[in-house]
């Protein structure tokens, strides 16, 4: 068997356009593959390149006012990769664009962004340091179209992120110690209006210098569809935001853990909206249960290796926490594309591509802002 390659690592810096251009140049082939993956999928739904441009133009122009630096960075990515802007926007709004494209079709495409996310709070960890991790379930081909990017910012904290090439954000943490992961949810409120695409929201939140600002971005930005976002701070705070397009429902750690898969858990949310995703991801009901039970046995002594063990779980295979490549109902290969384990207090991210068949992790590092941590600790002691 051909050895599975680690995700390429790139570093970008400068102004938003300069960052984007560096990104596009260094990851040119993967950015192009990433864009073509979704152009081809939209093509199967009957959307020509001209229709894709029309779809993109339907997004609110206010996105530029909301995050002009991210729009500029996408223009830079397009320049660096030798693509048009629509191609890069497509990568960053592929969830929304695919959902809009499916409207009115006589068949249902069951392909969904899976994921199982977990946070181990400092009191539950052996070394007293927060661990924030995720399995990302999606198209198996994305093992060849994803990258790890270190973003050196002039006007905010630096960021280390795992993402689809050309994407603004998938999972990662910043130099202030905030970490973000996200996973699919679905409700009866979805896609009644177009909002800000999800990668924009995650990236802007992680670019925030303060935890409260990141919360505001996640909690108040209008979205097209439902989504779950877990936000943590290395000092020992974590919140799971179950997001409907127009409302959020926070969940907090229990017994030192947050674990979330792809179904709604908030009793308040379930009293106000209808769960609409279990038809596509029934395995969600036991995936988060399995991870929680495995880690609960070691509460107070949990290590990053224990988190990996939980995320490697194979109960219910192939529809397991760690999913091998299998054909879904529309003929695409679905898999756990990556296992991402973040230890922000150490400035460390470990990533394994296609972990169901590959247990080798590559380490990526980010220099952390120790001054902010020291100030926070001093305030808590005082």
PDB file of C-alpha atoms in Angstrom, residues 5 10 17 20 67 82 84 86 107 121 133 150 152 164 173 219 238 241 252 254 280 283 289 342 364 380:
ATOM      1  CA  UNK A   5       1.484  11.481   2.943  1.00  0.00           C
ATOM      2  CA  UNK A  10       2.761  26.407   4.534  1.00  0.00           C
ATOM      3  CA  UNK A  17      -3.691  40.126  -0.092  1.00  0.00           C
ATOM      4  CA  UNK A  20      -3.448  35.076   0.225  1.00  0.00           C
ATOM      5  CA  UNK A  67     -14.835  40.864   6.864  1.00  0.00           C
ATOM      6  CA  UNK A  82      -3.942  31.317 -10.956  1.00  0.00           C
ATOM      7  CA  UNK A  84     -10.698  33.300 -10.585  1.00  0.00           C
ATOM      8  CA  UNK A  86     -15.353  32.397  -7.817  1.00  0.00           C
ATOM      9  CA  UNK A 107     -33.220  13.260  -5.179  1.00  0.00           C
ATOM     10  CA  UNK A 121     -10.673  20.429  30.420  1.00  0.00           C
ATOM     11  CA  UNK A 133      -9.458  17.529  19.193  1.00  0.00           C
ATOM     12  CA  UNK A 150       0.508  29.006   9.863  1.00  0.00           C
ATOM     13  CA  UNK A 152       1.424  35.311  10.886  1.00  0.00           C
ATOM     14  CA  UNK A 164      -9.055  22.449   2.755  1.00  0.00           C
ATOM     15  CA  UNK A 173      -5.868  27.518  17.421  1.00  0.00           C
ATOM     16  CA  UNK A 219     -23.123  33.626  18.401  1.00  0.00           C
ATOM     17  CA  UNK A 238     -14.810  25.822  26.777  1.00  0.00           C
ATOM     18  CA  UNK A 241     -22.342  26.445  20.481  1.00  0.00           C
ATOM     19  CA  UNK A 252     -20.893  23.548  28.830  1.00  0.00           C
ATOM     20  CA  UNK A 254     -19.742  18.023  32.109  1.00  0.00           C
ATOM     21  CA  UNK A 280     -28.084  11.110   7.214  1.00  0.00           C
ATOM     22  CA  UNK A 283     -24.294   6.922  13.875  1.00  0.00           C
ATOM     23  CA  UNK A 289     -21.364   8.384  23.485  1.00  0.00           C
ATOM     24  CA  UNK A 342      -4.564  20.470  19.520  1.00  0.00           C
ATOM     25  CA  UNK A 364       2.961  21.356  13.619  1.00  0.00           C
ATOM     26  CA  UNK A 380      -6.970  34.621  38.573  1.00  0.00           C
TER      27      UNK A 380
END
